Structures are given as C-alpha cells and as structure tokens.
Amino acid sequence: MAHRVDHEQRRREIATAVWRIAAERGLDSVSMREVAAEAGVSLRLVQYYFETKHNLLVLSLRYLHERGEQRTQARIAAQVDQSVRGVVRTLLTELLPLDAERELSLRVHRAYFSRTHSDPALAKVFLQAETPIEDLLTSLLRRTVLPPGVQPRQEANLLVAGFTGLGLDVLHGRFTPGEVLATLDYHLGRLFQA
C-alpha cells in the first residue's frame, strides 16, 4: 500500500525551517538549499512545493500569521477573564516574547521587516494595507467606556506599535518580560478606569 503524503503538512514543515533560519541568521541566509538542509528534505522537494524563493518567503510568512492567529484564539478561548480588558491583554501579550514560540515569531517578523527595506516585492506582501490586530483592538475598545478623549483606533495603533517595540526590547535584553507586563497592566489600568 502506497504511503499517502500530506502536502499541506509538508509545506508547513518546510516553512518552519524558513522560520528557524530567519530567526537565527536573518532572511538573507534563507535559500532553497539552506531550507532543504534545515528541513531534512531534498532541494527538489522545496522547489516542487514553492517554485521560487519569493513564494517560499511569502507562504512561510502566511503560515506564521495563521499559526499566530490560531495560538491567540486558543489563548482567548482558554482564559477565565473574558472581559474586554482581558481579551485586549491577551492580544497584546501575543506580541511579546513570553515563551519560545512567541519569541521565534517575533524574531522571524523582525527578519522580514529588515528585509523589506531592500526587497520591494516582499515589502508589498509584508507591509500590506490590512491591519487585523489593530482592527480587532479597535473593535474591542469601541465596546467599552474609555477615558474622555481616547480614540479607539489611535489607541489600538499605539498599543500594537508600542508593545511590538517593547517585545523587541525584551529580545535585546533592554527590559525583562516582567517589566513589560507591568507596563502593559499599568496602561490597561489607565485605559479601563471605568
């Protein structure tokens, strides 16, 4: 009986190899040959599934986003505090390197962001117009009473940018995870006074 191959699973395994290389050495180190070696598969298999390096990078990024969304949804579903504040806190902690998976994700995003300065085709994909995290936060903030003058969209933009930046500071050892979480709780305390 022939062994049936799960092609989608194989693509995701190869994408995971891209993430490991990007997180450790940056996207400039990602080549189809390096990815094949990291994934433990043949170069021909990588070429079969992705055809070009650009496709490999784009699909690997999409898989990373999907995995992050699934992880966030699972954390929200499992949490006891389903208040708007609790959900906002969970969304923002996903931007922080609080465990190995989130650290890998942030390192990979940093590698992609760095590459967008020299790769316009990748920049077009990575820096797309959609802002799903900001949109979700805006929607959540509109469901609650905020302090006077707080604009939900602007606040969502600041929260995502601020905690992404603080996550990078944790990666570089500038702040500890505990310090950043204390900053998050301090800000949420001010935001959700009512």
PDB file of C-alpha atoms in Angstrom:
ATOM      1  CA  MET A   1       0.000   0.000   0.000  1.00  0.00           C
ATOM      2  CA  ALA A   2       1.445   3.390  -1.004  1.00  0.00           C
ATOM      3  CA  HIS A   3       2.205   5.913   1.719  1.00  0.00           C
ATOM      4  CA  ARG A   4      -0.034   8.958   1.387  1.00  0.00           C
ATOM      5  CA  VAL A   5       1.752  12.301   1.746  1.00  0.00           C
ATOM      6  CA  ASP A   6       0.023  15.259   3.394  1.00  0.00           C
ATOM      7  CA  HIS A   7       1.246  18.005   1.069  1.00  0.00           C
ATOM      8  CA  GLU A   8      -0.053  20.842   3.236  1.00  0.00           C
ATOM      9  CA  GLN A   9       1.718  19.428   6.273  1.00  0.00           C
ATOM     10  CA  ARG A  10       4.936  19.067   4.265  1.00  0.00           C
ATOM     11  CA  ARG A  11       4.714  22.728   3.153  1.00  0.00           C
ATOM     12  CA  ARG A  12       4.256  23.804   6.759  1.00  0.00           C
ATOM     13  CA  GLU A  13       7.264  21.753   7.878  1.00  0.00           C
ATOM     14  CA  ILE A  14       9.384  23.435   5.222  1.00  0.00           C
ATOM     15  CA  ALA A  15       8.021  26.851   6.285  1.00  0.00           C
ATOM     16  CA  THR A  16       9.047  26.065   9.863  1.00  0.00           C
ATOM     17  CA  ALA A  17      12.590  25.536   8.591  1.00  0.00           C
ATOM     18  CA  VAL A  18      12.429  29.001   6.990  1.00  0.00           C
ATOM     19  CA  TRP A  19      11.409  30.451  10.359  1.00  0.00           C
ATOM     20  CA  ARG A  20      14.311  28.814  12.191  1.00  0.00           C
ATOM     21  CA  ILE A  21      16.839  30.129   9.684  1.00  0.00           C
ATOM     22  CA  ALA A  22      15.285  33.609   9.597  1.00  0.00           C
ATOM     23  CA  ALA A  23      15.140  33.827  13.397  1.00  0.00           C
ATOM     24  CA  GLU A  24      18.768  32.810  13.845  1.00  0.00           C
ATOM     25  CA  ARG A  25      20.518  34.287  10.805  1.00  0.00           C
ATOM     26  CA  GLY A  26      18.049  36.603   9.047  1.00  0.00           C
ATOM     27  CA  LEU A  27      16.267  36.303   5.719  1.00  0.00           C
ATOM     28  CA  ASP A  28      19.478  36.854   3.752  1.00  0.00           C
ATOM     29  CA  SER A  29      20.510  33.377   4.910  1.00  0.00           C
ATOM     30  CA  VAL A  30      17.330  31.797   3.581  1.00  0.00           C
ATOM     31  CA  SER A  31      17.991  29.971   0.331  1.00  0.00           C
ATOM     32  CA  MET A  32      16.144  26.991  -1.034  1.00  0.00           C
ATOM     33  CA  ARG A  33      19.243  24.863  -0.453  1.00  0.00           C
ATOM     34  CA  GLU A  34      19.600  26.026   3.178  1.00  0.00           C
ATOM     35  CA  VAL A  35      15.904  25.449   3.818  1.00  0.00           C
ATOM     36  CA  ALA A  36      16.081  21.950   2.353  1.00  0.00           C
ATOM     37  CA  ALA A  37      19.017  21.110   4.619  1.00  0.00           C
ATOM     38  CA  GLU A  38      17.287  22.593   7.680  1.00  0.00           C
ATOM     39  CA  ALA A  39      14.044  20.732   6.926  1.00  0.00           C
ATOM     40  CA  GLY A  40      15.842  17.492   6.129  1.00  0.00           C
ATOM     41  CA  VAL A  41      14.329  17.229   2.658  1.00  0.00           C
ATOM     42  CA  SER A  42      15.680  17.432  -0.870  1.00  0.00           C
ATOM     43  CA  LEU A  43      16.178  20.705  -2.711  1.00  0.00           C
ATOM     44  CA  ARG A  44      13.865  19.362  -5.428  1.00  0.00           C
ATOM     45  CA  LEU A  45      11.070  18.932  -2.879  1.00  0.00           C
ATOM     46  CA  VAL A  46      11.386  22.551  -1.735  1.00  0.00           C
ATOM     47  CA  GLN A  47      11.344  23.671  -5.363  1.00  0.00           C
ATOM     48  CA  TYR A  48       8.345  21.441  -6.075  1.00  0.00           C
ATOM     49  CA  TYR A  49       6.278  22.936  -3.265  1.00  0.00           C
ATOM     50  CA  PHE A  50       7.341  26.587  -3.547  1.00  0.00           C
ATOM     51  CA  GLU A  51       8.843  27.038  -7.045  1.00  0.00           C
ATOM     52  CA  THR A  52      10.648  30.317  -6.239  1.00  0.00           C
ATOM     53  CA  LYS A  53      12.374  31.809  -3.250  1.00  0.00           C
ATOM     54  CA  HIS A  54       9.842  34.653  -3.219  1.00  0.00           C
ATOM     55  CA  ASN A  55       6.967  32.155  -2.977  1.00  0.00           C
ATOM     56  CA  LEU A  56       8.817  30.339  -0.225  1.00  0.00           C
ATOM     57  CA  LEU A  57       9.185  33.546   1.788  1.00  0.00           C
ATOM     58  CA  VAL A  58       5.622  34.723   1.192  1.00  0.00           C
ATOM     59  CA  LEU A  59       3.957  31.417   2.032  1.00  0.00           C
ATOM     60  CA  SER A  60       6.174  30.938   5.084  1.00  0.00           C
ATOM     61  CA  LEU A  61       5.055  34.347   6.331  1.00  0.00           C
ATOM     62  CA  ARG A  62       1.397  33.469   5.731  1.00  0.00           C
ATOM     63  CA  TYR A  63       1.812  30.234   7.667  1.00  0.00           C
ATOM     64  CA  LEU A  64       3.437  32.168  10.515  1.00  0.00           C
ATOM     65  CA  HIS A  65       0.476  34.566  10.641  1.00  0.00           C
ATOM     66  CA  GLU A  66      -2.006  31.681  10.598  1.00  0.00           C
ATOM     67  CA  ARG A  67      -0.187  29.950  13.424  1.00  0.00           C
ATOM     68  CA  GLY A  68      -0.150  33.168  15.452  1.00  0.00           C
ATOM     69  CA  GLU A  69      -3.882  33.690  14.910  1.00  0.00           C
ATOM     70  CA  GLN A  70      -4.645  30.111  15.966  1.00  0.00           C
ATOM     71  CA  ARG A  71      -2.468  30.468  19.064  1.00  0.00           C
ATOM     72  CA  THR A  72      -4.162  33.746  20.024  1.00  0.00           C
ATOM     73  CA  GLN A  73      -7.658  32.363  19.512  1.00  0.00           C
ATOM     74  CA  ALA A  74      -6.819  29.334  21.653  1.00  0.00           C
ATOM     75  CA  ARG A  75      -5.429  31.518  24.449  1.00  0.00           C
ATOM     76  CA  ILE A  76      -8.501  33.763  24.411  1.00  0.00           C
ATOM     77  CA  ALA A  77     -10.858  30.771  24.433  1.00  0.00           C
ATOM     78  CA  ALA A  78      -8.996  29.208  27.367  1.00  0.00           C
ATOM     79  CA  GLN A  79      -8.773  32.295  29.556  1.00  0.00           C
ATOM     80  CA  VAL A  80     -11.025  32.823  32.531  1.00  0.00           C
ATOM     81  CA  ASP A  81     -11.259  36.610  32.122  1.00  0.00           C
ATOM     82  CA  GLN A  82     -13.384  37.125  29.013  1.00  0.00           C
ATOM     83  CA  SER A  83     -13.832  40.849  29.671  1.00  0.00           C
ATOM     84  CA  VAL A  84     -12.756  43.336  27.022  1.00  0.00           C
ATOM     85  CA  ARG A  85      -9.752  44.188  29.170  1.00  0.00           C
ATOM     86  CA  GLY A  86      -8.813  40.510  29.494  1.00  0.00           C
ATOM     87  CA  VAL A  87      -9.072  39.891  25.765  1.00  0.00           C
ATOM     88  CA  VAL A  88      -7.078  43.058  24.963  1.00  0.00           C
ATOM     89  CA  ARG A  89      -4.376  41.936  27.395  1.00  0.00           C
ATOM     90  CA  THR A  90      -4.188  38.515  25.764  1.00  0.00           C
ATOM     91  CA  LEU A  91      -3.936  40.029  22.286  1.00  0.00           C
ATOM     92  CA  LEU A  92      -1.108  42.299  23.355  1.00  0.00           C
ATOM     93  CA  THR A  93       0.829  39.584  25.178  1.00  0.00           C
ATOM     94  CA  GLU A  94       0.908  37.684  21.891  1.00  0.00           C
ATOM     95  CA  LEU A  95       3.229  40.436  20.620  1.00  0.00           C
ATOM     96  CA  LEU A  96       5.706  39.742  23.429  1.00  0.00           C
ATOM     97  CA  PRO A  97       8.379  37.004  23.509  1.00  0.00           C
ATOM     98  CA  LEU A  98       6.990  35.334  26.641  1.00  0.00           C
ATOM     99  CA  ASP A  99       7.720  31.776  25.506  1.00  0.00           C
ATOM    100  CA  ALA A 100       9.779  30.030  22.835  1.00  0.00           C
ATOM    101  CA  GLU A 101       7.024  30.108  20.204  1.00  0.00           C
ATOM    102  CA  ARG A 102       6.268  33.809  20.577  1.00  0.00           C
ATOM    103  CA  GLU A 103       9.981  34.601  20.689  1.00  0.00           C
ATOM    104  CA  LEU A 104      10.504  32.720  17.423  1.00  0.00           C
ATOM    105  CA  SER A 105       7.571  34.559  15.860  1.00  0.00           C
ATOM    106  CA  LEU A 106       8.913  37.956  16.877  1.00  0.00           C
ATOM    107  CA  ARG A 107      12.424  37.124  15.638  1.00  0.00           C
ATOM    108  CA  VAL A 108      11.026  35.991  12.277  1.00  0.00           C
ATOM    109  CA  HIS A 109       8.901  39.137  11.946  1.00  0.00           C
ATOM    110  CA  ARG A 110      11.969  41.239  12.732  1.00  0.00           C
ATOM    111  CA  ALA A 111      13.879  39.432   9.951  1.00  0.00           C
ATOM    112  CA  TYR A 112      11.069  40.023   7.461  1.00  0.00           C
ATOM    113  CA  PHE A 113      10.765  43.673   8.445  1.00  0.00           C
ATOM    114  CA  SER A 114      14.509  44.204   7.975  1.00  0.00           C
ATOM    115  CA  ARG A 115      14.358  42.623   4.538  1.00  0.00           C
ATOM    116  CA  THR A 116      11.504  44.861   3.353  1.00  0.00           C
ATOM    117  CA  HIS A 117      13.955  47.764   3.024  1.00  0.00           C
ATOM    118  CA  SER A 118      15.821  46.027   0.198  1.00  0.00           C
ATOM    119  CA  ASP A 119      13.123  43.783  -1.291  1.00  0.00           C
ATOM    120  CA  PRO A 120      10.147  45.753  -2.704  1.00  0.00           C
ATOM    121  CA  ALA A 121       8.242  42.589  -3.698  1.00  0.00           C
ATOM    122  CA  LEU A 122       8.449  41.246  -0.165  1.00  0.00           C
ATOM    123  CA  ALA A 123       7.639  44.667   1.285  1.00  0.00           C
ATOM    124  CA  LYS A 124       4.431  44.691  -0.743  1.00  0.00           C
ATOM    125  CA  VAL A 125       3.341  41.469   0.970  1.00  0.00           C
ATOM    126  CA  PHE A 126       4.708  42.144   4.458  1.00  0.00           C
ATOM    127  CA  LEU A 127       3.656  45.781   4.731  1.00  0.00           C
ATOM    128  CA  GLN A 128       0.176  45.271   3.313  1.00  0.00           C
ATOM    129  CA  ALA A 129      -2.673  47.651   3.992  1.00  0.00           C
ATOM    130  CA  GLU A 130      -4.579  45.252   6.251  1.00  0.00           C
ATOM    131  CA  THR A 131      -4.167  45.755   9.975  1.00  0.00           C
ATOM    132  CA  PRO A 132      -6.008  42.823  11.574  1.00  0.00           C
ATOM    133  CA  ILE A 133      -4.674  43.223  15.119  1.00  0.00           C
ATOM    134  CA  GLU A 134      -5.322  46.951  15.142  1.00  0.00           C
ATOM    135  CA  ASP A 135      -8.785  46.390  13.658  1.00  0.00           C
ATOM    136  CA  LEU A 136      -9.670  43.814  16.312  1.00  0.00           C
ATOM    137  CA  LEU A 137      -8.369  46.011  19.129  1.00  0.00           C
ATOM    138  CA  THR A 138     -10.314  48.983  17.764  1.00  0.00           C
ATOM    139  CA  SER A 139     -13.469  46.889  17.720  1.00  0.00           C
ATOM    140  CA  LEU A 140     -12.885  45.738  21.301  1.00  0.00           C
ATOM    141  CA  LEU A 141     -12.135  49.245  22.562  1.00  0.00           C
ATOM    142  CA  ARG A 142     -15.339  50.551  20.996  1.00  0.00           C
ATOM    143  CA  ARG A 143     -17.287  48.112  23.193  1.00  0.00           C
ATOM    144  CA  THR A 144     -16.185  49.702  26.447  1.00  0.00           C
ATOM    145  CA  VAL A 145     -16.224  53.049  28.224  1.00  0.00           C
ATOM    146  CA  LEU A 146     -12.867  54.708  27.702  1.00  0.00           C
ATOM    147  CA  PRO A 147     -11.476  57.812  29.401  1.00  0.00           C
ATOM    148  CA  PRO A 148     -12.515  61.112  27.782  1.00  0.00           C
ATOM    149  CA  GLY A 149     -10.596  61.938  24.638  1.00  0.00           C
ATOM    150  CA  VAL A 150      -9.336  58.392  23.967  1.00  0.00           C
ATOM    151  CA  GLN A 151      -9.918  57.457  20.340  1.00  0.00           C
ATOM    152  CA  PRO A 152     -10.217  53.658  19.884  1.00  0.00           C
ATOM    153  CA  ARG A 153      -8.387  53.474  16.535  1.00  0.00           C
ATOM    154  CA  GLN A 154      -5.490  55.677  17.578  1.00  0.00           C
ATOM    155  CA  GLU A 155      -5.217  53.796  20.872  1.00  0.00           C
ATOM    156  CA  ALA A 156      -5.166  50.461  19.045  1.00  0.00           C
ATOM    157  CA  ASN A 157      -2.395  51.716  16.740  1.00  0.00           C
ATOM    158  CA  LEU A 158      -0.342  52.890  19.716  1.00  0.00           C
ATOM    159  CA  LEU A 159      -0.875  49.656  21.638  1.00  0.00           C
ATOM    160  CA  VAL A 160       0.250  47.428  18.774  1.00  0.00           C
ATOM    161  CA  ALA A 161       3.242  49.589  17.868  1.00  0.00           C
ATOM    162  CA  GLY A 162       4.209  50.120  21.491  1.00  0.00           C
ATOM    163  CA  PHE A 163       4.065  46.516  22.575  1.00  0.00           C
ATOM    164  CA  THR A 164       5.715  45.253  19.409  1.00  0.00           C
ATOM    165  CA  GLY A 165       8.556  47.650  20.187  1.00  0.00           C
ATOM    166  CA  LEU A 166       8.677  46.574  23.822  1.00  0.00           C
ATOM    167  CA  GLY A 167       8.769  42.959  22.655  1.00  0.00           C
ATOM    168  CA  LEU A 168      11.869  43.788  20.627  1.00  0.00           C
ATOM    169  CA  ASP A 169      13.348  45.432  23.722  1.00  0.00           C
ATOM    170  CA  VAL A 170      12.816  42.160  25.602  1.00  0.00           C
ATOM    171  CA  LEU A 171      14.619  40.276  22.798  1.00  0.00           C
ATOM    172  CA  HIS A 172      17.561  42.650  23.156  1.00  0.00           C
ATOM    173  CA  GLY A 173      17.589  42.398  26.951  1.00  0.00           C
ATOM    174  CA  ARG A 174      16.696  46.033  27.487  1.00  0.00           C
ATOM    175  CA  PHE A 175      13.631  45.086  29.546  1.00  0.00           C
ATOM    176  CA  THR A 176      12.559  41.870  31.209  1.00  0.00           C
ATOM    177  CA  PRO A 177       9.242  40.226  30.352  1.00  0.00           C
ATOM    178  CA  GLY A 178       8.045  41.107  33.858  1.00  0.00           C
ATOM    179  CA  GLU A 179       8.816  44.783  33.351  1.00  0.00           C
ATOM    180  CA  VAL A 180       6.937  44.856  30.050  1.00  0.00           C
ATOM    181  CA  LEU A 181       3.943  43.035  31.538  1.00  0.00           C
ATOM    182  CA  ALA A 182       3.914  45.559  34.392  1.00  0.00           C
ATOM    183  CA  THR A 183       3.884  48.349  31.791  1.00  0.00           C
ATOM    184  CA  LEU A 184       1.019  46.614  29.989  1.00  0.00           C
ATOM    185  CA  ASP A 185      -1.017  46.278  33.185  1.00  0.00           C
ATOM    186  CA  TYR A 186      -0.266  49.889  34.130  1.00  0.00           C
ATOM    187  CA  HIS A 187      -1.525  51.127  30.771  1.00  0.00           C
ATOM    188  CA  LEU A 188      -4.599  48.897  30.779  1.00  0.00           C
ATOM    189  CA  GLY A 189      -5.400  50.148  34.279  1.00  0.00           C
ATOM    190  CA  ARG A 190      -5.421  53.718  32.963  1.00  0.00           C
ATOM    191  CA  LEU A 191      -7.352  52.753  29.829  1.00  0.00           C
ATOM    192  CA  PHE A 192     -10.052  50.744  31.575  1.00  0.00           C
ATOM    193  CA  GLN A 193     -10.678  53.063  34.545  1.00  0.00           C
ATOM    194  CA  ALA A 194     -14.440  52.663  34.256  1.00  0.00           C
TER     195      ALA A 194
END
